[in-house]
């Protein structure tokens, strides 16, 4: 599939991982993780903030936690679970791709926001802080903030309050993205 800058991937991981289970239970959704495609150095990469990626980062060549970029095809083939994708209804202009890439590179290497992940656990009743903190990123928080940076979604909605289900449900409902479609994987999940 020729991925485009602005495409969003929604991951539905196995419930054997506590982190995945907590996120899915919070919103009664199949989605536990999201990531955003954007062109960098002549190819489209999948930008995400995660602790669970088993594919080396394209930029540093190593496995690491936090914000990173991977080859979309390799990431999908090596993911143990289902992957879905959504496309912007109005393609990003070249200037928007450039602004998005700049923002993602600026945020690259920041740590994973475990507080946001814990907020996804229903029994803890934790809520995001009132202020804006971009020192670390939860997956959906990073995707939401990136799309706000290129003014594709409302800037008055706190990115820290977003979870994977919000990204995968609300953006198609608002008419900004197409409905999620399952990606056929070529390896066993």
Short mmCIF file of C-alpha atoms in Angstrom, two decimals:
data_model
loop_
_atom_site.label_atom_id
_atom_site.label_comp_id
_atom_site.label_asym_id
_atom_site.label_seq_id
_atom_site.Cartn_x
_atom_site.Cartn_y
_atom_site.Cartn_z
CA UNK A 1 0.00 0.00 0.00
CA UNK A 2 1.38 3.43 -0.82
CA UNK A 3 1.06 5.14 2.56
CA UNK A 4 0.58 8.91 2.63
CA UNK A 5 1.62 11.53 5.13
CA UNK A 6 -1.31 11.91 7.51
CA UNK A 7 -2.43 8.26 7.42
CA UNK A 8 -3.20 6.92 10.90
CA UNK A 9 -2.65 3.33 11.97
CA UNK A 10 -4.76 1.85 14.77
CA UNK A 11 -3.34 -1.22 16.52
CA UNK A 12 -5.41 -3.90 18.22
CA UNK A 13 -2.93 -5.88 20.26
CA UNK A 14 -3.29 -9.15 22.13
CA UNK A 15 -4.89 -8.82 25.54
CA UNK A 16 -2.06 -10.82 27.09
CA UNK A 17 -0.22 -7.53 27.70
CA UNK A 18 -1.52 -5.62 30.74
CA UNK A 19 -0.91 -2.23 29.14
CA UNK A 20 -2.92 -3.20 26.05
CA UNK A 21 -5.74 -4.69 28.12
CA UNK A 22 -6.03 -1.58 30.29
CA UNK A 23 -6.25 0.78 27.33
CA UNK A 24 -8.82 -1.37 25.53
CA UNK A 25 -11.00 -1.83 28.62
CA UNK A 26 -11.06 1.89 29.39
CA UNK A 27 -13.03 2.67 26.24
CA UNK A 28 -14.43 -0.75 25.34
CA UNK A 29 -12.55 -0.62 22.07
CA UNK A 30 -10.32 -2.85 20.02
CA UNK A 31 -7.71 -0.10 19.63
CA UNK A 32 -4.85 0.07 22.11
CA UNK A 33 -2.35 2.12 20.09
CA UNK A 34 -2.21 4.66 17.27
CA UNK A 35 0.56 6.03 15.06
CA UNK A 36 0.85 8.61 12.28
CA UNK A 37 2.53 8.41 8.87
CA UNK A 38 4.71 11.23 7.61
CA UNK A 39 7.38 11.55 4.96
CA UNK A 40 10.96 11.96 6.13
CA UNK A 41 14.20 11.65 4.12
CA UNK A 42 12.29 10.67 0.98
CA UNK A 43 10.13 7.91 2.45
CA UNK A 44 6.94 7.66 4.47
CA UNK A 45 7.58 6.49 8.03
CA UNK A 46 5.26 5.52 10.86
CA UNK A 47 5.76 7.90 13.81
CA UNK A 48 4.69 6.70 17.24
CA UNK A 49 5.30 6.85 20.96
CA UNK A 50 5.42 3.36 22.40
CA UNK A 51 7.13 0.91 24.73
CA UNK A 52 6.06 -2.17 22.78
CA UNK A 53 7.67 -1.86 19.33
CA UNK A 54 9.69 -4.88 18.16
CA UNK A 55 11.06 -3.12 15.06
CA UNK A 56 14.22 -0.98 15.17
CA UNK A 57 13.72 2.75 14.76
CA UNK A 58 14.49 3.95 11.22
CA UNK A 59 16.37 7.00 12.50
CA UNK A 60 18.67 5.49 15.14
CA UNK A 61 18.60 1.83 14.03
CA UNK A 62 17.84 0.56 17.56
CA UNK A 63 14.88 -0.65 19.60
CA UNK A 64 13.89 1.97 22.16
CA UNK A 65 10.95 3.30 24.13
CA UNK A 66 9.31 6.66 23.45
CA UNK A 67 8.85 8.59 20.24
CA UNK A 68 10.30 6.86 17.21
CA UNK A 69 9.84 6.24 13.48
CA UNK A 70 9.61 2.87 11.73
CA UNK A 71 8.97 1.55 8.25
CA UNK A 72 5.17 1.05 8.09
CA UNK A 73 5.30 -2.25 6.17
CA UNK A 74 7.87 -3.76 8.54
CA UNK A 75 5.94 -2.55 11.59
CA UNK A 76 2.69 -4.13 10.35
CA UNK A 77 4.36 -7.44 9.37
CA UNK A 78 5.99 -7.76 12.80
CA UNK A 79 2.97 -6.73 14.87
CA UNK A 80 1.23 -9.49 16.84
CA UNK A 81 -2.34 -8.38 16.48
CA UNK A 82 -4.56 -6.58 13.96
CA UNK A 83 -3.72 -3.24 12.36
CA UNK A 84 -6.19 -0.78 10.83
CA UNK A 85 -5.60 2.43 8.90
CA UNK A 86 -7.45 5.64 8.15
CA UNK A 87 -6.72 8.27 5.49
CA UNK A 88 -7.32 12.00 5.61
CA UNK A 89 -10.27 12.91 3.39
CA UNK A 90 -8.31 15.96 2.18
CA UNK A 91 -4.68 15.10 1.42
CA UNK A 92 -1.99 17.16 3.15
CA UNK A 93 -0.46 19.89 1.01
CA UNK A 94 3.35 19.79 0.60
CA UNK A 95 3.71 22.69 3.04
CA UNK A 96 1.63 20.78 5.62
CA UNK A 97 3.76 17.65 5.16
CA UNK A 98 6.85 19.79 5.74
CA UNK A 99 5.37 21.34 8.92
CA UNK A 100 4.26 17.92 10.17
CA UNK A 101 7.67 16.38 9.53
CA UNK A 102 9.40 19.27 11.28
CA UNK A 103 7.15 18.85 14.32
CA UNK A 104 7.67 15.07 14.46
CA UNK A 105 11.46 15.42 14.18
CA UNK A 106 11.40 18.04 16.95
CA UNK A 107 9.48 15.64 19.18
CA UNK A 108 11.56 12.58 18.21
CA UNK A 109 13.28 10.77 21.09
CA UNK A 110 11.01 12.07 23.86
CA UNK A 111 10.00 9.46 26.45
CA UNK A 112 6.77 7.48 26.49
CA UNK A 113 4.17 9.10 28.76
CA UNK A 114 3.38 6.35 31.25
CA UNK A 115 1.09 8.68 33.25
CA UNK A 116 -1.21 8.93 30.24
CA UNK A 117 -1.14 5.16 29.86
CA UNK A 118 -2.06 4.74 33.53
CA UNK A 119 -4.92 7.18 33.01
CA UNK A 120 -6.32 4.55 30.67
CA UNK A 121 -6.75 2.08 33.54
CA UNK A 122 -10.37 2.51 34.69
CA UNK A 123 -9.92 1.56 38.34
CA UNK A 124 -7.16 4.13 38.97
CA UNK A 125 -9.41 7.13 38.17
CA UNK A 126 -6.45 9.26 37.15
CA UNK A 127 -6.98 12.26 34.92
CA UNK A 128 -4.60 14.30 32.80
CA UNK A 129 -3.10 17.38 34.39
CA UNK A 130 -4.72 20.71 33.67
CA UNK A 131 -1.66 22.10 31.93
CA UNK A 132 -0.03 21.17 28.67
CA UNK A 133 3.05 19.01 29.08
CA UNK A 134 4.93 17.99 25.97
CA UNK A 135 7.99 16.57 27.72
CA UNK A 136 6.75 13.04 26.98
CA UNK A 137 4.05 11.57 24.74
CA UNK A 138 1.34 8.93 24.96
CA UNK A 139 0.60 7.51 21.49
CA UNK A 140 -2.77 9.18 20.91
CA UNK A 141 -1.62 12.39 22.58
CA UNK A 142 1.26 12.63 20.08
CA UNK A 143 -0.96 11.91 17.04
CA UNK A 144 -3.56 14.45 18.20
CA UNK A 145 -0.98 17.18 18.89
CA UNK A 146 0.70 16.56 15.51
CA UNK A 147 -2.61 16.97 13.67
CA UNK A 148 -3.34 20.09 15.70
CA UNK A 149 0.05 21.49 14.67
CA UNK A 150 -0.96 21.33 11.00
CA UNK A 151 -4.45 22.59 11.88
CA UNK A 152 -6.33 19.53 10.65
CA UNK A 153 -8.29 19.13 13.90
CA UNK A 154 -9.55 21.57 16.55
CA UNK A 155 -6.74 23.09 18.60
CA UNK A 156 -8.98 23.74 21.60
CA UNK A 157 -9.21 20.05 22.58
CA UNK A 158 -6.48 19.03 25.04
CA UNK A 159 -4.23 16.45 23.35
CA UNK A 160 -3.44 14.93 26.76
CA UNK A 161 -7.08 13.89 27.11
CA UNK A 162 -7.02 11.80 23.93
CA UNK A 163 -6.84 8.01 23.92
CA UNK A 164 -6.54 5.65 20.94
CA UNK A 165 -10.32 5.13 20.82
CA UNK A 166 -10.89 8.88 20.50
CA UNK A 167 -8.56 9.13 17.51
CA UNK A 168 -10.04 6.11 15.74
CA UNK A 169 -13.70 7.01 16.47
CA UNK A 170 -13.93 10.78 16.43
CA UNK A 171 -11.85 11.69 13.38
CA UNK A 172 -13.99 9.61 10.97
CA UNK A 173 -17.20 10.85 12.65
CA UNK A 174 -16.07 14.45 12.18
CA UNK A 175 -15.45 13.74 8.49
CA UNK A 176 -11.71 14.42 8.77
CA UNK A 177 -10.66 10.79 8.09
CA UNK A 178 -12.06 7.76 6.31
CA UNK A 179 -13.41 4.90 8.44
CA UNK A 180 -10.78 2.44 9.76
CA UNK A 181 -9.93 -0.40 7.35
CA UNK A 182 -8.09 -3.55 8.34
CA UNK A 183 -4.64 -4.05 6.84
CA UNK A 184 -3.99 -7.59 5.62
CA UNK A 185 -0.83 -8.89 7.24
CA UNK A 186 1.47 -11.30 5.43
CA UNK A 187 2.76 -13.05 8.55
CA UNK A 188 0.93 -14.96 11.27
CA UNK A 189 -0.44 -12.81 14.06
#
